[in-house]
Coordinates of C-alpha atoms in Angstrom, one line a residue:
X230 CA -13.9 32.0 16.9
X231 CA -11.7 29.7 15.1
X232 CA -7.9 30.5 14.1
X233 CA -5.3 29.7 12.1
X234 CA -1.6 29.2 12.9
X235 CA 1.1 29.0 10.2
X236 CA 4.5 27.9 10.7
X237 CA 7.3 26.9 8.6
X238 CA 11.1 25.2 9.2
X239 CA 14.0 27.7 8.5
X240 CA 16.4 27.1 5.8
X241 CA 15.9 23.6 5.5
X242 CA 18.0 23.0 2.9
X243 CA 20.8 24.1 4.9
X244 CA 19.9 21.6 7.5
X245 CA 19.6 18.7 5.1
X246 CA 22.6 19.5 3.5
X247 CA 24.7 20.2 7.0
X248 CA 26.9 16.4 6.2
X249 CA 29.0 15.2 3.9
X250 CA 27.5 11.8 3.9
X251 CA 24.7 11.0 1.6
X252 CA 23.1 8.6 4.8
X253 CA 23.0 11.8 6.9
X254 CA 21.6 13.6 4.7
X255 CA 18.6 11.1 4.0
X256 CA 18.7 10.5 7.4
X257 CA 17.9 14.5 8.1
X258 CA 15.4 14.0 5.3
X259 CA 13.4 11.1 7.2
X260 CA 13.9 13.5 10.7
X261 CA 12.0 16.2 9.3
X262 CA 9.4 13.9 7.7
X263 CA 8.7 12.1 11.0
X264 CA 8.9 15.1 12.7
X265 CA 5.8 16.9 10.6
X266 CA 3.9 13.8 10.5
X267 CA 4.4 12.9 14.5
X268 CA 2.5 16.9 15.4
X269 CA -0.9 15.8 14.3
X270 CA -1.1 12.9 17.0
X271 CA 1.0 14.5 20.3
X272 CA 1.4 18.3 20.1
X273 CA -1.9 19.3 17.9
X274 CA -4.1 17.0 19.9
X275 CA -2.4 18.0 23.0
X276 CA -3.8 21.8 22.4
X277 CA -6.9 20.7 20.6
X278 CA -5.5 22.0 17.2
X279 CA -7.2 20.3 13.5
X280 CA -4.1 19.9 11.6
X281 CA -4.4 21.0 7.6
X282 CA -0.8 20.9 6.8
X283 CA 2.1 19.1 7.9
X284 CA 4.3 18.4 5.6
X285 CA 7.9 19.2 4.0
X286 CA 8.7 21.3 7.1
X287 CA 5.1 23.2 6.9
X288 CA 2.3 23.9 8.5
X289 CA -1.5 25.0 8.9
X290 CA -3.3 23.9 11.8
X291 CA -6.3 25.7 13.0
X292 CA -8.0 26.2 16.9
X293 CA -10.7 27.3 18.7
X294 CA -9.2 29.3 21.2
X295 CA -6.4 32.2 20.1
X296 CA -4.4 31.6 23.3
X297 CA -4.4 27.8 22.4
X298 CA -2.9 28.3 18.8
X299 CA 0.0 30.9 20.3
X300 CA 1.1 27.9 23.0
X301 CA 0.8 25.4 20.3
X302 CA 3.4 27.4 18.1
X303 CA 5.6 28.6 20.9
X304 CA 5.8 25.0 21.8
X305 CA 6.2 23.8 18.0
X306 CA 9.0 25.8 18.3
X307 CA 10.9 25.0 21.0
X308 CA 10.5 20.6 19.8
X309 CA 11.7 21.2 16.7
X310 CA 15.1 23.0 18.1
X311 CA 15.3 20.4 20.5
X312 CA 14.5 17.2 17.9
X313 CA 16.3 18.6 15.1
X314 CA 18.8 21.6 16.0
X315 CA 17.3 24.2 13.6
X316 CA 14.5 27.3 13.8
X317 CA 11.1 27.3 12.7
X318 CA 9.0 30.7 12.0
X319 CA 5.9 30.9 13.4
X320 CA 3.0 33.2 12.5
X321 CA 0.6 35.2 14.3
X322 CA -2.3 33.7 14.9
X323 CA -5.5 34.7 11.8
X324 CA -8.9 35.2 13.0
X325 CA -11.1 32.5 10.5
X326 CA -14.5 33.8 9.7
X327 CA -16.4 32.0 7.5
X328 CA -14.2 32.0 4.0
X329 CA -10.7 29.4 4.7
X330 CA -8.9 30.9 1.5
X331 CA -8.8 34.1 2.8
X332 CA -7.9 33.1 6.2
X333 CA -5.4 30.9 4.7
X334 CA -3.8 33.9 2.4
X335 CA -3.6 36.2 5.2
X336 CA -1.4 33.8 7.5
X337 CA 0.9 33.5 4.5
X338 CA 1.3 37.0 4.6
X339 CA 1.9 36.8 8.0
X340 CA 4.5 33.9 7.9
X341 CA 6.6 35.6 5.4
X342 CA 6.8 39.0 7.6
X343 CA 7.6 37.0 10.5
X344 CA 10.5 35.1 8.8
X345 CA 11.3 38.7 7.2
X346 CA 11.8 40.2 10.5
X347 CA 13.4 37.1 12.7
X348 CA 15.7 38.3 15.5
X349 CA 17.7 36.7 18.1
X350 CA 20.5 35.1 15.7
X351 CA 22.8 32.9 17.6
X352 CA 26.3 32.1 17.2
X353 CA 28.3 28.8 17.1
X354 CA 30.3 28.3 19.8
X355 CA 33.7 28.4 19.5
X356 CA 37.0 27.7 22.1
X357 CA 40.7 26.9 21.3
X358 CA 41.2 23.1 21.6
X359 CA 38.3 21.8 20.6
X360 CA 37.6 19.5 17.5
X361 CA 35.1 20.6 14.3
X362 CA 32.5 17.4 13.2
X363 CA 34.4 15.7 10.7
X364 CA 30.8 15.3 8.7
X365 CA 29.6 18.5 8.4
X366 CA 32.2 21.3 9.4
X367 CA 30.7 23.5 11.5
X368 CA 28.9 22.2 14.3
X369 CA 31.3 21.3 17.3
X370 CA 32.5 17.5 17.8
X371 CA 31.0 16.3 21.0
X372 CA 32.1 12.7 20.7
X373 CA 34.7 10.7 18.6
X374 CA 32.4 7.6 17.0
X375 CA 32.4 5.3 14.4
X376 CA 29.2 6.1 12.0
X377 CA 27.3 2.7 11.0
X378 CA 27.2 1.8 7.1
X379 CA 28.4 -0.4 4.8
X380 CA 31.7 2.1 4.2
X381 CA 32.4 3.1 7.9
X382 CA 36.2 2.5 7.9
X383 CA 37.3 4.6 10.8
X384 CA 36.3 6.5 14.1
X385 CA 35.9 10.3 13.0
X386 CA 34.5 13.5 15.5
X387 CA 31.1 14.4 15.0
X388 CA 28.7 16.9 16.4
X389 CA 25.2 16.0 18.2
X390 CA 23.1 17.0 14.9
X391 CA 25.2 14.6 12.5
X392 CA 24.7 12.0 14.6
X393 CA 21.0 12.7 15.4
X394 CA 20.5 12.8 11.3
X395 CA 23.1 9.2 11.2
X396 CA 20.9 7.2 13.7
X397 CA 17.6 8.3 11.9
X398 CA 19.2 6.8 9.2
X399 CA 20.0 3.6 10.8
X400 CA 16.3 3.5 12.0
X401 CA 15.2 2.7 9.0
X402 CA 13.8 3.9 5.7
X403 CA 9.8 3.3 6.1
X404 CA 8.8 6.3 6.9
X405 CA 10.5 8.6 4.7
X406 CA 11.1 6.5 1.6
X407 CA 8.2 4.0 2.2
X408 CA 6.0 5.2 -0.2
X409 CA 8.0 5.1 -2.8
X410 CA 9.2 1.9 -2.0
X411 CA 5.8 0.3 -1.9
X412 CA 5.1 1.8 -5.0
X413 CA 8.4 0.6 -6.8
X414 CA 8.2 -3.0 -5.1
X415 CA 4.1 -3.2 -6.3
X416 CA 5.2 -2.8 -9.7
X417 CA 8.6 -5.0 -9.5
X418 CA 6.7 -7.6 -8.1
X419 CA 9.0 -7.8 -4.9
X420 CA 7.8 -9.9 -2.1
X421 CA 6.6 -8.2 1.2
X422 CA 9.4 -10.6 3.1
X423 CA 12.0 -8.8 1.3
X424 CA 14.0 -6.2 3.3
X425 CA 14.4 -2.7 0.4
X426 CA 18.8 -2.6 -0.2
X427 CA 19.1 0.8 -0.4
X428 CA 22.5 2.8 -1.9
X429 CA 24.7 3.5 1.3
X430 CA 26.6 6.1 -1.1
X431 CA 26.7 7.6 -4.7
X432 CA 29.7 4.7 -5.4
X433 CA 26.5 2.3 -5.6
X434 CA 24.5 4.5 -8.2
X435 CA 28.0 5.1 -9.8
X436 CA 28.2 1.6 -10.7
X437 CA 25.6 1.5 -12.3
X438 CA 27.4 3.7 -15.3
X439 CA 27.3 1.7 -18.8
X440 CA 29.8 3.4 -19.8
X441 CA 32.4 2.7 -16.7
X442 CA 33.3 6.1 -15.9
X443 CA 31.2 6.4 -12.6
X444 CA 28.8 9.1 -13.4
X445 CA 25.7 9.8 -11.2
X446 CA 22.7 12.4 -12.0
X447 CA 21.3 14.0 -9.6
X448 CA 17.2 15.0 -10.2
X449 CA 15.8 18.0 -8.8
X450 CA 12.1 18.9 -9.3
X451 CA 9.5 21.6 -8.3
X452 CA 5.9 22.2 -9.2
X453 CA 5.1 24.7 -11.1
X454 CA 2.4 27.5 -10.0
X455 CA 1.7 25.9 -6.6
X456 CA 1.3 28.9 -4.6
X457 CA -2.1 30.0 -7.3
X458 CA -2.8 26.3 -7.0
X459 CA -2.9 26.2 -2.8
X460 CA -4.3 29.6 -3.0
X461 CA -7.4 28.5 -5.0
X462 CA -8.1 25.7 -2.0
X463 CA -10.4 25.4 0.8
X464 CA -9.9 23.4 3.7
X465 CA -10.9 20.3 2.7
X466 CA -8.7 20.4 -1.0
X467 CA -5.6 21.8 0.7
X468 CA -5.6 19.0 3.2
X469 CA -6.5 16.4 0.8
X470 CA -3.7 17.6 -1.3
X471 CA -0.9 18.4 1.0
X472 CA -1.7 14.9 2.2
X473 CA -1.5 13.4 -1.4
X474 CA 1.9 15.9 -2.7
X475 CA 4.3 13.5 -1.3
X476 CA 2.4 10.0 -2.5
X477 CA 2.2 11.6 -6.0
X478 CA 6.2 12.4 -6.1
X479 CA 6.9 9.1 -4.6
X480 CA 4.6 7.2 -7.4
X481 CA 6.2 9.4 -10.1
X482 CA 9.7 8.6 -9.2
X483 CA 9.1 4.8 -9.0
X484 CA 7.9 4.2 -12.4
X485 CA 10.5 5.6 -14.5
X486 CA 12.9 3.3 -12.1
X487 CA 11.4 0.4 -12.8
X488 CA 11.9 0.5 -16.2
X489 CA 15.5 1.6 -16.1
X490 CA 15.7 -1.5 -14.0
X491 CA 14.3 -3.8 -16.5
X492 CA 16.8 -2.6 -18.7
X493 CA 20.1 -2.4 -16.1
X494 CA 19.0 -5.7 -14.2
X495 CA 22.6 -5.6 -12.9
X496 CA 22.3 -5.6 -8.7
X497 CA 18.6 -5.8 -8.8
X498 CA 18.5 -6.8 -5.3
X499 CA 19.1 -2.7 -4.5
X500 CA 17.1 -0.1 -5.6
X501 CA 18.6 1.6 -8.2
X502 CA 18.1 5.4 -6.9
X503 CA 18.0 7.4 -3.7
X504 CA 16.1 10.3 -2.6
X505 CA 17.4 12.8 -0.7
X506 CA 14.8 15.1 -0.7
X507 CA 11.1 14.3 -1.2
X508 CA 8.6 16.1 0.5
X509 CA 5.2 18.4 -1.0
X510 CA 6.3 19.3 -4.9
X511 CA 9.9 19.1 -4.3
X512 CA 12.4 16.7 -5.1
X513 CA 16.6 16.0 -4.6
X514 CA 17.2 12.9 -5.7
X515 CA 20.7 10.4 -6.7
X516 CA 19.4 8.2 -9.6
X517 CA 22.0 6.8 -12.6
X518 CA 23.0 8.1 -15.2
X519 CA 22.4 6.3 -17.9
X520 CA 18.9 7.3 -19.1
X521 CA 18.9 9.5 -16.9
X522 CA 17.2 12.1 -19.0
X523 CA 14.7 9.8 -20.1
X524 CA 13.7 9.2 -16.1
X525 CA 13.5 12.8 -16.3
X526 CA 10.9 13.0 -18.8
X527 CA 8.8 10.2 -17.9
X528 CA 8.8 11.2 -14.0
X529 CA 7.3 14.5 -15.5
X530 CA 4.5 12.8 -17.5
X531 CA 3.6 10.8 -14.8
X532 CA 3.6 13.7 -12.3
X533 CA 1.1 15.4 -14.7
X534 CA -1.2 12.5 -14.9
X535 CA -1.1 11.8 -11.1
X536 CA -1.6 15.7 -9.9
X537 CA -4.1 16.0 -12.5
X538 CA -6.2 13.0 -10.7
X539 CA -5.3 14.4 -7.3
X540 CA -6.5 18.3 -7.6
X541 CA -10.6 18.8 -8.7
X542 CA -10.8 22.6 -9.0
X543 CA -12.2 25.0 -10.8
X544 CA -10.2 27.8 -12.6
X545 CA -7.1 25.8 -12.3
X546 CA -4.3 25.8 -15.0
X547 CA -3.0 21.8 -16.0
X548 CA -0.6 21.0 -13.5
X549 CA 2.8 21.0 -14.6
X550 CA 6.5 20.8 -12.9
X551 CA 10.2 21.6 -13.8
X552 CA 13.1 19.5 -13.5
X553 CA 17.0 20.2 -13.7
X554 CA 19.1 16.8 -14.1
X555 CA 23.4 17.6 -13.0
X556 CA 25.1 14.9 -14.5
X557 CA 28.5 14.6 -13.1
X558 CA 30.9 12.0 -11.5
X559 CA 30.2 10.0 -8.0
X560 CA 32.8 11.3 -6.2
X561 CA 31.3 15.2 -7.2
X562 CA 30.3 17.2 -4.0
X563 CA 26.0 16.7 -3.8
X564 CA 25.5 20.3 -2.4
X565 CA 27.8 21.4 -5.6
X566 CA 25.4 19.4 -7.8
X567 CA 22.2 21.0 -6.5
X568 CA 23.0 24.5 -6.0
X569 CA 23.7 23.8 -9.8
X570 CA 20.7 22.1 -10.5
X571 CA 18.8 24.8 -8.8
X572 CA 19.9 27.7 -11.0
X573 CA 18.8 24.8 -14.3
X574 CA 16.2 24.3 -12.7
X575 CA 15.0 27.9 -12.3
X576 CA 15.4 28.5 -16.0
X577 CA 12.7 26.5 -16.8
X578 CA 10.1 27.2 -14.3
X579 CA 10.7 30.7 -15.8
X580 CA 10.2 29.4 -19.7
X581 CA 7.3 27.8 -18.5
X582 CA 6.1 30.7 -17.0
X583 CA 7.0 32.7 -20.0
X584 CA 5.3 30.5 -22.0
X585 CA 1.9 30.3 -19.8
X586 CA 1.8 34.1 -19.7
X587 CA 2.1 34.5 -23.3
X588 CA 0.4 31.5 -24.6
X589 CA -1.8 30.5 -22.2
X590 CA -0.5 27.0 -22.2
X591 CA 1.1 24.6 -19.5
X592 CA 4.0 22.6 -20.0
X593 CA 6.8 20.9 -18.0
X594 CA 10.1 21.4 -19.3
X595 CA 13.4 19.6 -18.5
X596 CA 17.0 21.4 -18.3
X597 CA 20.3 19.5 -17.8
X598 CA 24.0 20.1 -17.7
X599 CA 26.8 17.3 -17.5
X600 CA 29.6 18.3 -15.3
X601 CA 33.0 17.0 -17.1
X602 CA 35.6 15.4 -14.5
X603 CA 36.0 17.4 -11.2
X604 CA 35.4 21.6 -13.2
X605 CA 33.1 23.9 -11.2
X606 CA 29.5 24.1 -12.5
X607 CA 27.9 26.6 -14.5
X608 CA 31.1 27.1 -16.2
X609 CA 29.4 27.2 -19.8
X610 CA 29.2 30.4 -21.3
X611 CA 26.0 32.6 -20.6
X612 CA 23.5 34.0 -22.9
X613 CA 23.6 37.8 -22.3
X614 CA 23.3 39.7 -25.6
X615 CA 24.3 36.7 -27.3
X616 CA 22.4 36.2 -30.5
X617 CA 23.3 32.5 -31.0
X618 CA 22.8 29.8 -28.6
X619 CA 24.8 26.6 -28.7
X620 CA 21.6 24.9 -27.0
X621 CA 17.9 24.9 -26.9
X622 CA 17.8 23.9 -23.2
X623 CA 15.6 23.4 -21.6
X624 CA 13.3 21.5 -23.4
X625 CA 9.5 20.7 -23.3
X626 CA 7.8 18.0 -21.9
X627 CA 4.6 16.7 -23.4
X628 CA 2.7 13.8 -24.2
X629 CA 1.5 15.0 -27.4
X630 CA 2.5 16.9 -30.5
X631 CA 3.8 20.5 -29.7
X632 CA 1.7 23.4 -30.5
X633 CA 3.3 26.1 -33.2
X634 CA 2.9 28.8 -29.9
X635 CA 5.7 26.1 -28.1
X636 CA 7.7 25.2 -30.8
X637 CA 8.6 29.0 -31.5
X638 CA 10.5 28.4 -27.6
X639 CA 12.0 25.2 -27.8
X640 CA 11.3 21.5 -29.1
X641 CA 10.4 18.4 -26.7
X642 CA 13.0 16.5 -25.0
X643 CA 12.0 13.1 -26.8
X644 CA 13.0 14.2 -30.3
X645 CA 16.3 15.1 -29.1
X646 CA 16.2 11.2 -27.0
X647 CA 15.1 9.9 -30.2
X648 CA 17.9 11.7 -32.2
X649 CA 20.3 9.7 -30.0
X650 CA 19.3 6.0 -31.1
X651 CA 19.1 7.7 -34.9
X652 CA 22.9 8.3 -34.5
X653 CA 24.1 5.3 -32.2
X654 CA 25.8 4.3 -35.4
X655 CA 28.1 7.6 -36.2
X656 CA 31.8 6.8 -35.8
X657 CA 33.5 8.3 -32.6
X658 CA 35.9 10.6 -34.4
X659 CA 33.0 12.2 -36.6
X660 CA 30.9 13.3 -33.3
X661 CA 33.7 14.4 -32.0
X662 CA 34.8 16.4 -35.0
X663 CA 30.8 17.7 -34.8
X664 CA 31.6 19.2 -31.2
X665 CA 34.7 21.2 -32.7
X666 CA 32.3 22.4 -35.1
X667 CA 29.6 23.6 -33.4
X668 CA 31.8 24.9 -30.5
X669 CA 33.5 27.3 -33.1
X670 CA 30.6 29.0 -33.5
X671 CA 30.5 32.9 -32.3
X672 CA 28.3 33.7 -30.5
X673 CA 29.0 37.1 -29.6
X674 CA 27.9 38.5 -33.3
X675 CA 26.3 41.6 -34.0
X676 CA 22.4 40.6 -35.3
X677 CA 23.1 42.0 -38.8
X678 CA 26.0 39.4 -39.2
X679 CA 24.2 36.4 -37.9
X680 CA 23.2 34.9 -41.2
X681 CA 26.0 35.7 -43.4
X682 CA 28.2 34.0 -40.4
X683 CA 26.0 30.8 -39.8
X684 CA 25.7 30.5 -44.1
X685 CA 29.6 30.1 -43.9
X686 CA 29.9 28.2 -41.7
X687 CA 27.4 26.2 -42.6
X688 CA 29.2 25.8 -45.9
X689 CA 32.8 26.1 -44.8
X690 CA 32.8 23.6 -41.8
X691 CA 29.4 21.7 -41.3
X692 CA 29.3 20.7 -45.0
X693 CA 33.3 19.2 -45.2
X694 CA 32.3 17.1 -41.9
X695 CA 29.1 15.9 -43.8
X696 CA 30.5 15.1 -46.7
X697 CA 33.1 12.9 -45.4
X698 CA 30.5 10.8 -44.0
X699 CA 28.9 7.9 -46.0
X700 CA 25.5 7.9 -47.7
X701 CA 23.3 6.3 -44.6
X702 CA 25.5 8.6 -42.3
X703 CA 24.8 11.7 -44.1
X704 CA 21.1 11.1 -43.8
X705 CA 21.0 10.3 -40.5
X706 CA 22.9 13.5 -39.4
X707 CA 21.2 15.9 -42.1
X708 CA 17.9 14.6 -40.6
X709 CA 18.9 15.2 -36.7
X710 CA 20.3 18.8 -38.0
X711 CA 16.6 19.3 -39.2
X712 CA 15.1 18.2 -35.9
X713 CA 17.2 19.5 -33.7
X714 CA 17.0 22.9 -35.8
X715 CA 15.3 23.6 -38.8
X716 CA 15.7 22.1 -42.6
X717 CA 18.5 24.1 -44.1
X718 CA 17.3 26.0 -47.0
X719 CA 13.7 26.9 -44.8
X720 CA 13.2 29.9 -43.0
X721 CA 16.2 32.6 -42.5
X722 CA 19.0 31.9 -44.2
X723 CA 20.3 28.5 -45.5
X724 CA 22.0 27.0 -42.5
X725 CA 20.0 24.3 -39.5
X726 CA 19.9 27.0 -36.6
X727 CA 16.4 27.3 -35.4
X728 CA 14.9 31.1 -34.7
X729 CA 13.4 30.7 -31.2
X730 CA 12.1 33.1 -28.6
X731 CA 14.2 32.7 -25.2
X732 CA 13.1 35.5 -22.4
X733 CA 11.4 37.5 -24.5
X734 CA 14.3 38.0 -27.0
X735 CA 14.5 36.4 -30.7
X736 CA 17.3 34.2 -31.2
X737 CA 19.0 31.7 -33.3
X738 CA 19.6 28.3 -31.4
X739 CA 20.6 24.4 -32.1
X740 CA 19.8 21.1 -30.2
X741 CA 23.4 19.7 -31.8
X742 CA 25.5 20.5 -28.6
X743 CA 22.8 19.3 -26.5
X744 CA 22.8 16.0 -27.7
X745 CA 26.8 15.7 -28.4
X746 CA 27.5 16.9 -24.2
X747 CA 24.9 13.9 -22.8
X748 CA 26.0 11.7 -25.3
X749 CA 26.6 8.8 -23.0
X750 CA 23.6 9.7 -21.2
X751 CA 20.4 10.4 -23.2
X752 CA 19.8 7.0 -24.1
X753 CA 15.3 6.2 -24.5
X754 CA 13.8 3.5 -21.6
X755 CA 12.3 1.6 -24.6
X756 CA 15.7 1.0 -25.7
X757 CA 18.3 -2.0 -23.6
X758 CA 21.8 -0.8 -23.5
X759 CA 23.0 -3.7 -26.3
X760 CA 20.4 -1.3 -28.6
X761 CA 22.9 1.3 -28.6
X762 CA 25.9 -0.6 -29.2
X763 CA 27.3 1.2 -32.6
X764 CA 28.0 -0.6 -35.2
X765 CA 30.3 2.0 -37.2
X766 CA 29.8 0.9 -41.4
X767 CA 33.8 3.6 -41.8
X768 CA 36.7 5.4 -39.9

């Protein structure tokens, strides 16, 4: 009787995110990658095992014999603690009958109790006169090295995991990042001899700022509804598409870069991005800032397109996937930057969720937040029982019109994108006299005051910015108001905020403070740089 063995890397996030250097932490990335994809040919074969899944630290491999599939994860085990100084959960073997799904559920189960219920915890070591690795922190130094790399200035003492990750790195890209090389140099038109240049640090990406203040964005990304969409498989369409996860996220990454570097040719010899994670549906990676919103949105539309092409089953919603872009300087902490992106990032998996359960319909949505100087994220105020929201984030992604079901949650990202070029024009010290506005806006109102308040303010300080501004101004802000809200004299009460349903409450919200916070970053692909160059017609 056949059997399946599930397994699955512990905290792997923590492992990948164990340096301080960007070309460690790429260089854990590739480990892990090599590592899954090397099982198939040595250990599986070795124990006569058919390997279903191997990828992004997981795996379903499935054997004849019961005492077979125990050795093989005992074994698993025991390599990947040696090859890359972490812990990996491995499941009790699950009896396969005839029906893979079921088989394939049950080891899930199984998997999750094991990781539940995980003993034998072990301690760092620690003794007086000894020296912490200067990369990570924790582990303890076992030699004092200089690290390779363009920026390696000095020797410093690092443990035996950084520099495991640090000379994966120096191997070489191919593996890990090869497929989205070959996708990006395909549609560059790059010859073969040509050696990929890519970033050594987020200083590289930095300079790739317009505006000259060193910014970066960093993209996270995560399918949504995978777990009903690997549930719905059999053996053949989960290996097929565990198989064809990482080539779709590699594909969908390349395109929007190619066109950001049609339009920021400056070093065009190195690619203008760098992955950090990118493995299954998930993905942490460094890309610039400018248009960085836009790459958002189009890597989500091409995601869509590709996964659609990918899956064939029945009873399958659309496939869809949420993204979170931290905008923030070069020099700001990455692990700071995704644990913040994560928490955007969970927002909108749950609007989309919200929005599938109530709707039935499927939509990727975008969330974002630019982190000013060197402040902590998340510092912007949350919602609670707030009945105003100085944002609509996050937004929709779609390639066609909204429905009147989506529009009562939010608007699509390109209207507010297209809002931008509207008001390239708008002189400084209006926009910035439109943030004072909007930001004195209370938000902490009872409900029955919500109108009256927004009418006078609406009255009191929107209207005395507006009518300072000249005739082709005016328009051009009344008509983004409208967009980014509502038309003021429609709907309740004759202000722009927009009524909109966020987690099942009913409240008032405008796209304004979105648009004036990525300012310098929300510029459209279709658009070069010199497009947006303002050309202010008053004070």
């Amino acid at each position: 009787m056949p059997y399946l063995l599930a397994a699955e890397a512990d905290k792997i996030q923590d492992f990948i995110f164990r340096s301080s250097r960007l070309r460690e932490v790429v260089g854990a990335s590739q480990l892990l990658t090599r590592f899954c994809r090397s099982i198939e040919d040595t250990l599986a074969k070795q124990y006569n095992g058919q390997v279903v899944v191997n990828d992004g630290g997981s795996f379903r491999v499935i054997f004849n014999d019961r005492n077979d599939a125990v050795a093989f994860g005992a074994d698993l085990a025991e390599l990947y603690r040696l090859a890359l100084g972490g812990s990996l959960t491995v499941a009790e073997p699950v009896a396969m009958n005839s029906d893979f799904r079921t088989a394939n559920d049950e080891a899930g189960k199984k998997l999750r109790w094991a990781k539940s219920h995980r003993q034998g915890v072990v301690a760092e070591v620690h003794m007086p006169y000894v020296a912490f690795c200067e990369s990570c922190g924790v582990g303890l130094a076992e030699r004092r090295d200089r690290l390779a790399g363009r920026n390696a200035s000095r020797h410093r003492y690092l443990c035996a995991t950084c520099q495991i990750k640090a000379k994966e790195r120096d191997r070489g890209l191919r593996e890990f990042l090869g497929a989205v090389y070959d996708a990006y140099a395909k549609k560059a038109a790059i010859p073969a001899h040509i050696e990929p240049d890519w970033p050594e640090d987020a200083d590289a990406i930095a300079a790739l700022d317009l505006s000259g203040r060193n910014y970066v964005a960093y993209l996270v990304a995560d399918g949504n509804g995978m777990g009903q969409l690997f549930g719905s498989c059999d053996r053949e369409q989960l290996q097929n598409l565990s198989q064809g996860l990482s080539t779709v996220l590699s594909k969908s990454l390349a395109v929007p870069m190619i066109e950001f570097r049609k339009q920021v040719p400056a070093q065009a010899t190195m690619m203008p991005m760098l992955p950090l994670i990118l493995g299954g549906d998930d993905l942490f990676a460094l890309i610039p800032a400018p248009y960085a919103l836009d790459i958002a949105r189009r890597f989500c539309l091409e995601w869509e397109k590709r996964m659609q092409n990918l899956i064939n089953l029945c009873n399958v919603p659309r496939p869809t996937i949420a993204a979170a872009v931290v905008i923030c300087k070069g020099t700001y902490p990455y692990a700071l930057a995704h644990r913040r992106a994560e928490a955007l990032l969970e927002d909108a998996k749950r609007q989309s969720k919200l929005l599938a359960a109530k709707t039935n319909e499927h939509l990727s949505a975008v969330n974002f937040e630019v982190i000013l100087g060197n402040r902590l994220a998340g510092m912007a105020e949350a919602d609670g029982d707030q009945v105003i929201r100085r944002s609509l984030r996050p937004y929709w992604v779609a390639e066609h019109d909204l429905s009147e079901d989506a529009l009562l949650r939010g608007i699509d990202l390109k209207h507010l994108l297209a809002q931008r070029y509207a008001l390239k024009d708008l002189p400084r010290k209006r926009l910035a006299e439109l943030r004072r506005c909007f930001a004195e806006v209370q938000t902490d109102i009872p409900v029955q005051r919500r109108t009256q308040d927004l009418e006078r303010w609406t009255q009191h300080r929107l209207e005395w910015i507006l009518e300072r501004l000249s005739a082709v101004s005016r328009s051009a802000v009344v008509d983004a108001l409208e967009v980014l809200g509502k038309p003021k004299n429609n709907g309740n009460g004759a202000h722009y905020w927009r009524s909109i349903t966020r987690d099942n409450r009913d409240v008032v919200a405008h796209g304004m403070p979105d648009l004036l916070e990525v300012w310098e970053f929300a510029q459209e692909l279709s658009h070069n740089p010199d497009d947006y160059e303002p050309q202010e017609d008053e004070a």
